[in-house]
PDB file of C-alpha atoms in Angstrom:
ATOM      1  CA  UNK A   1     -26.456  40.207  64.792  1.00  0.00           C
ATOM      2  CA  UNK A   2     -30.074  39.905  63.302  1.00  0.00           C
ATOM      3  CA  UNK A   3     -31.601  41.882  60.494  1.00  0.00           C
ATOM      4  CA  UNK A   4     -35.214  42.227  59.760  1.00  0.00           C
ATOM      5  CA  UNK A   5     -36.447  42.887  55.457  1.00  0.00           C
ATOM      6  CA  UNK A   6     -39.525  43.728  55.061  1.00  0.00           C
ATOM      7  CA  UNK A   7     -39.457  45.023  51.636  1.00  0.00           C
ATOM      8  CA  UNK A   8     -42.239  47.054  50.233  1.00  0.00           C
ATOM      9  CA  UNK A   9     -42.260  44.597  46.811  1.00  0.00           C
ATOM     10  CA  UNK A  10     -41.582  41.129  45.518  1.00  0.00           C
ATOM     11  CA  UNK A  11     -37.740  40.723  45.137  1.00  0.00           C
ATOM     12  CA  UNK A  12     -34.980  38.458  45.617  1.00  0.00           C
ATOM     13  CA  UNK A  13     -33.272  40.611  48.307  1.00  0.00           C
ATOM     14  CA  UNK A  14     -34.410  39.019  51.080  1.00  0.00           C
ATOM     15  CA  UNK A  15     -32.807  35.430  49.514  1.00  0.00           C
ATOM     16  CA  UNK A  16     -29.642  37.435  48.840  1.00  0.00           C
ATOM     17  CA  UNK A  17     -29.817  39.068  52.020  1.00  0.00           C
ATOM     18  CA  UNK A  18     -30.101  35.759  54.184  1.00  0.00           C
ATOM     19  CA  UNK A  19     -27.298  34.670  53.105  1.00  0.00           C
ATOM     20  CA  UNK A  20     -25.268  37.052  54.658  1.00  0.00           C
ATOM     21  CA  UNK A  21     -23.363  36.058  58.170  1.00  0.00           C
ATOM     22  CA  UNK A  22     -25.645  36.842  61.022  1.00  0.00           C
ATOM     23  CA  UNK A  23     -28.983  37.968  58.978  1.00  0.00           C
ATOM     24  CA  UNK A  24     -31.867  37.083  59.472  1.00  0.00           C
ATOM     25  CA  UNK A  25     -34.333  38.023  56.574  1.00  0.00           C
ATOM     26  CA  UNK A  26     -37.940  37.715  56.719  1.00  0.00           C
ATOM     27  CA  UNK A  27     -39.558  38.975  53.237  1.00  0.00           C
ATOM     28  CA  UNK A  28     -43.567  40.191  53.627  1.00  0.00           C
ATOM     29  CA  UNK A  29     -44.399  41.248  49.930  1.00  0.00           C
ATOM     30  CA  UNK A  30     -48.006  41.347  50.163  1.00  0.00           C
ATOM     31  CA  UNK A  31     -50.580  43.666  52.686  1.00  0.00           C
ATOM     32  CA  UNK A  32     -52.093  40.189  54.064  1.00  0.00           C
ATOM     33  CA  UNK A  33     -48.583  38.539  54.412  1.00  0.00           C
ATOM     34  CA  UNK A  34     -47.348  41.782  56.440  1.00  0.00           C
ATOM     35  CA  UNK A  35     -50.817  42.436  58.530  1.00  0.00           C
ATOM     36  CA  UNK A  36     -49.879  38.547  59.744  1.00  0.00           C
ATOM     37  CA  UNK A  37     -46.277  37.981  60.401  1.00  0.00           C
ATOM     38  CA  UNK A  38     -45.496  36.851  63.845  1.00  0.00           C
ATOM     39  CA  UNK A  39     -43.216  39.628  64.386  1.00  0.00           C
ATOM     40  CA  UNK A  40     -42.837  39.140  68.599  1.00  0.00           C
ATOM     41  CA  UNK A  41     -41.097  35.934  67.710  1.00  0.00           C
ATOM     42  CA  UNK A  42     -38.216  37.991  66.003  1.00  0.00           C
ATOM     43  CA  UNK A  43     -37.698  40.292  69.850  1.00  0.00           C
ATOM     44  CA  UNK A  44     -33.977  40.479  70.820  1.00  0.00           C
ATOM     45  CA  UNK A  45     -32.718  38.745  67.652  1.00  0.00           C
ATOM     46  CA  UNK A  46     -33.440  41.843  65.465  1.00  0.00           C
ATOM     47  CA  UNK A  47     -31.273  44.955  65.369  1.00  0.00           C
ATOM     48  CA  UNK A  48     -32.425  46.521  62.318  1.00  0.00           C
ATOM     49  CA  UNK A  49     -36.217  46.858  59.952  1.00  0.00           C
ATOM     50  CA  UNK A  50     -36.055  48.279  56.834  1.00  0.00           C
ATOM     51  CA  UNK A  51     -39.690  48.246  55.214  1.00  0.00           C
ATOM     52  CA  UNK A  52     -41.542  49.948  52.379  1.00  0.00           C
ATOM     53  CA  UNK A  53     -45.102  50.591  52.598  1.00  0.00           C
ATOM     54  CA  UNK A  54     -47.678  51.038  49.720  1.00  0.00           C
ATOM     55  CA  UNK A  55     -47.651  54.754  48.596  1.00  0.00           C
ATOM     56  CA  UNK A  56     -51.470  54.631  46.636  1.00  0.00           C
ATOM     57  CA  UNK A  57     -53.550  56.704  49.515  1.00  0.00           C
ATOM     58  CA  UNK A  58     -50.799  59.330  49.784  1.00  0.00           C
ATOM     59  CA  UNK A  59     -49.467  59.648  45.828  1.00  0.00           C
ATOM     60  CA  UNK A  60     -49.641  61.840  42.675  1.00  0.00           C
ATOM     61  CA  UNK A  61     -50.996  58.796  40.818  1.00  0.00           C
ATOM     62  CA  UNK A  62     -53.186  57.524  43.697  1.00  0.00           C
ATOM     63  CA  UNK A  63     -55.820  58.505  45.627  1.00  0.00           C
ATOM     64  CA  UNK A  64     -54.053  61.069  47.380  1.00  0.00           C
ATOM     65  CA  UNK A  65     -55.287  61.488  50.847  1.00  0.00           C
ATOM     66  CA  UNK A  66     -55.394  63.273  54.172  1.00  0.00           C
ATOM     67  CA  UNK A  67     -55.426  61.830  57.679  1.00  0.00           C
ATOM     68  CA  UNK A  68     -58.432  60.924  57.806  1.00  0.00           C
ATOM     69  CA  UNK A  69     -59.332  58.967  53.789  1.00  0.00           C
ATOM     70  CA  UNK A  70     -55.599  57.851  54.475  1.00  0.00           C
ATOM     71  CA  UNK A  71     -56.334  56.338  57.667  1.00  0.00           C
ATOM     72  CA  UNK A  72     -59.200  54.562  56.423  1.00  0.00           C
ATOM     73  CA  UNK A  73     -57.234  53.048  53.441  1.00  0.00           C
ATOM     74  CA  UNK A  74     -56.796  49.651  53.569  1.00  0.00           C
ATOM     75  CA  UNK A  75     -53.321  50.116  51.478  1.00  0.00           C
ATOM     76  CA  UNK A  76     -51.883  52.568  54.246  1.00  0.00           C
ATOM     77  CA  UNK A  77     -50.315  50.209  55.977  1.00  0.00           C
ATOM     78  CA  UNK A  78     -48.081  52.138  58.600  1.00  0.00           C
ATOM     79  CA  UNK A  79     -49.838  51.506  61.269  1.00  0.00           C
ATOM     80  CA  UNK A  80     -48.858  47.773  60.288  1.00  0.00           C
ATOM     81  CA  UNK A  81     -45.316  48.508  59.880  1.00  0.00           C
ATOM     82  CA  UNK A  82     -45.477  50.602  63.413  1.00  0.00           C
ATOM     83  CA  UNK A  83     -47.057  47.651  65.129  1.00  0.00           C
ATOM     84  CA  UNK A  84     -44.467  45.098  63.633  1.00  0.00           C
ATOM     85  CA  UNK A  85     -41.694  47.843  64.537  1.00  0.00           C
ATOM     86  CA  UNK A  86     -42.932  47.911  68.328  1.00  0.00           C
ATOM     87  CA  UNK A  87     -43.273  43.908  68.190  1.00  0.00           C
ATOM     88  CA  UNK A  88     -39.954  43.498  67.245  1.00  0.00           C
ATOM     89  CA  UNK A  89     -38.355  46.461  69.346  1.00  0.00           C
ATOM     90  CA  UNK A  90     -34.872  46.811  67.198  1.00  0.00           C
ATOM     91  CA  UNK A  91     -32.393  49.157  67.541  1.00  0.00           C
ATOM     92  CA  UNK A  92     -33.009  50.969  64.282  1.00  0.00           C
ATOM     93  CA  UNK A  93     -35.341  51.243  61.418  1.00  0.00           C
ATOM     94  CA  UNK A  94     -34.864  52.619  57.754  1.00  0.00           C
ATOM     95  CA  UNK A  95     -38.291  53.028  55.713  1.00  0.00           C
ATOM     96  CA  UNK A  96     -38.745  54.457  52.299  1.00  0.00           C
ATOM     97  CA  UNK A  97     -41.378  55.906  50.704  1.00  0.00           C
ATOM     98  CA  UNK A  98     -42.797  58.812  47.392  1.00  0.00           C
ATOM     99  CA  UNK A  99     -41.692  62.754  48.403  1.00  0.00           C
ATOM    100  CA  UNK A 100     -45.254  63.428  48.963  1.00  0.00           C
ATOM    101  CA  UNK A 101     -45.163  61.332  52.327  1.00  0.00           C
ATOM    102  CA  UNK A 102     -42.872  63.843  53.492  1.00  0.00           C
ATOM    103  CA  UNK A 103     -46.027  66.256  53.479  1.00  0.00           C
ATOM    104  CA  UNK A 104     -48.639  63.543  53.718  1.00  0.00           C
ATOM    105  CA  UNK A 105     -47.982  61.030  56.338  1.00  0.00           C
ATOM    106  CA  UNK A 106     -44.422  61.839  57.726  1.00  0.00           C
ATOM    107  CA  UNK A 107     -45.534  63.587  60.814  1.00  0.00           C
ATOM    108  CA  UNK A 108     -47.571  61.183  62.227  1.00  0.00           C
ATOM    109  CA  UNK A 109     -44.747  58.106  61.194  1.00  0.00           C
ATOM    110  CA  UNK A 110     -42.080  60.563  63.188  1.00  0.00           C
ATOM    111  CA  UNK A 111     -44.347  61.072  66.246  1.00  0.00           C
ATOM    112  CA  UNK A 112     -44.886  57.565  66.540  1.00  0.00           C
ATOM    113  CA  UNK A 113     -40.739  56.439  65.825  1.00  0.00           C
ATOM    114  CA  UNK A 114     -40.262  59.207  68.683  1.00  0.00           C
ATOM    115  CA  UNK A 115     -42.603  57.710  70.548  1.00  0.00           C
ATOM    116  CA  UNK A 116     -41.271  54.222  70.797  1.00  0.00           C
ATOM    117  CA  UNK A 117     -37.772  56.247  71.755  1.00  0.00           C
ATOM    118  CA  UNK A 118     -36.539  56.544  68.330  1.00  0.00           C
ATOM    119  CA  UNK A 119     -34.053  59.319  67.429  1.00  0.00           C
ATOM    120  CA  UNK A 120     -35.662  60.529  63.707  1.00  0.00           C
ATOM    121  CA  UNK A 121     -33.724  61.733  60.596  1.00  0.00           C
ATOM    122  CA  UNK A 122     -35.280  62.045  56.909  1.00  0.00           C
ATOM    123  CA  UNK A 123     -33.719  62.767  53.595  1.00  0.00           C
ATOM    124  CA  UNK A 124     -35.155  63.205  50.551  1.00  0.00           C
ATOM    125  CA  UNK A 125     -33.573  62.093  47.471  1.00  0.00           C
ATOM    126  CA  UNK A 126     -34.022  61.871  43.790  1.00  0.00           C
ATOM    127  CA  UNK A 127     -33.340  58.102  41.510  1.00  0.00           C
ATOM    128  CA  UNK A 128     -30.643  60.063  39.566  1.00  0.00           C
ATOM    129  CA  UNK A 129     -28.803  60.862  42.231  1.00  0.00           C
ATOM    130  CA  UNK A 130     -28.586  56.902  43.112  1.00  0.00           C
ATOM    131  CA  UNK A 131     -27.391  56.501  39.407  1.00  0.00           C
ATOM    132  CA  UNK A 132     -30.834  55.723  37.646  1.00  0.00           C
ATOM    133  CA  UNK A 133     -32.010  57.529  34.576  1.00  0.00           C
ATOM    134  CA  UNK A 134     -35.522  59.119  36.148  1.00  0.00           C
ATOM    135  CA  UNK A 135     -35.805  61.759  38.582  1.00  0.00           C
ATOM    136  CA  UNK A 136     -38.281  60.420  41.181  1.00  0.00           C
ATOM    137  CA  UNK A 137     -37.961  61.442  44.530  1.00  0.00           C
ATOM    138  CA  UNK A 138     -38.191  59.541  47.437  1.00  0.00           C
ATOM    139  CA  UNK A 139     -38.311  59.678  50.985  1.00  0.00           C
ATOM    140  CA  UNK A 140     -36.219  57.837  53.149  1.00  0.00           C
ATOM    141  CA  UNK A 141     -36.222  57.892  56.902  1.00  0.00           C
ATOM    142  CA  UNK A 142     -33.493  56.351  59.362  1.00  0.00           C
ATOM    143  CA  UNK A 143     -34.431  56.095  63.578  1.00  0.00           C
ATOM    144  CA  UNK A 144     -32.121  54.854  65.783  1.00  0.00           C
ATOM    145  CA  UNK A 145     -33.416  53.680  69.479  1.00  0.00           C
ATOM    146  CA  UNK A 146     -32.262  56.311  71.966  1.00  0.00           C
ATOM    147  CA  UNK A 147     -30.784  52.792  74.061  1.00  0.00           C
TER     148      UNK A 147
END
């Protein structure tokens, strides 16, 4: 089995991650190290991407954009992570992101997982509830290939 991390900061999970049985772990931390990985070289040995993308053109404490200032946004980087995600073709992808994606953003990411025959599910969740002591929401989104 093959995983695919693409995290949406620097961390050590990817380290801790590839040493797992059967994962593979790839860590992009950076918009130029993501916009270049060779991600058709991971086809058929990746099941899973989990990736976080910057939040700035869609947050409270960033620019805060529509369609089309997000879209022209260097730091929206979905359309990276959907090319990647299409490159790579795995069976399912979790991404995370701030709750205001879920209002800014998340339709066009669902059309597009549909799209490439993904079946879509999103919760929305606060830090507390994962134990922390803020309450921060954040979106997190699970598709699973129809196949």
């Amino acid at each position: 089995m093959g995983w695919l991390y693409v995290p949406g900061q620097p961390d050590s999970s990817s380290e801790s991650l590839s040493r797992l049985p059967g994962v593979l772990a790839a860590s992009c931390t950076s918009s130029g190290e993501r916009r270049t990985f060779d991600a058709p070289a991971w086809r058929g040995r990746v099941h899973f991407v989990a990736a976080g993308f910057p939040c700035q053109p869609i947050s409270v404490a960033g620019k805060r954009g529509e369609r089309v200032e997000r879209e022209a946004d260097e730091r929206w980087l979905w359309p990276v992570v959907r090319e990647r995600i299409e490159q790579c073709e795995p069976e399912a992808v979790f991404l995370e992101n701030v709750d205001r994606f879920l209002r800014h953003g998340f339709e066009d990411v669902q059309r597009d997982l549909r799209s490439m025959g993904f079946v879509v599910q999103q919760s929305l969740r606060t830090a507390e509830e994962a134990g922390a002591p803020h309450l921060r929401k954040r979106l997190f989104v699970v598709g699973v290939h129809r196949e």
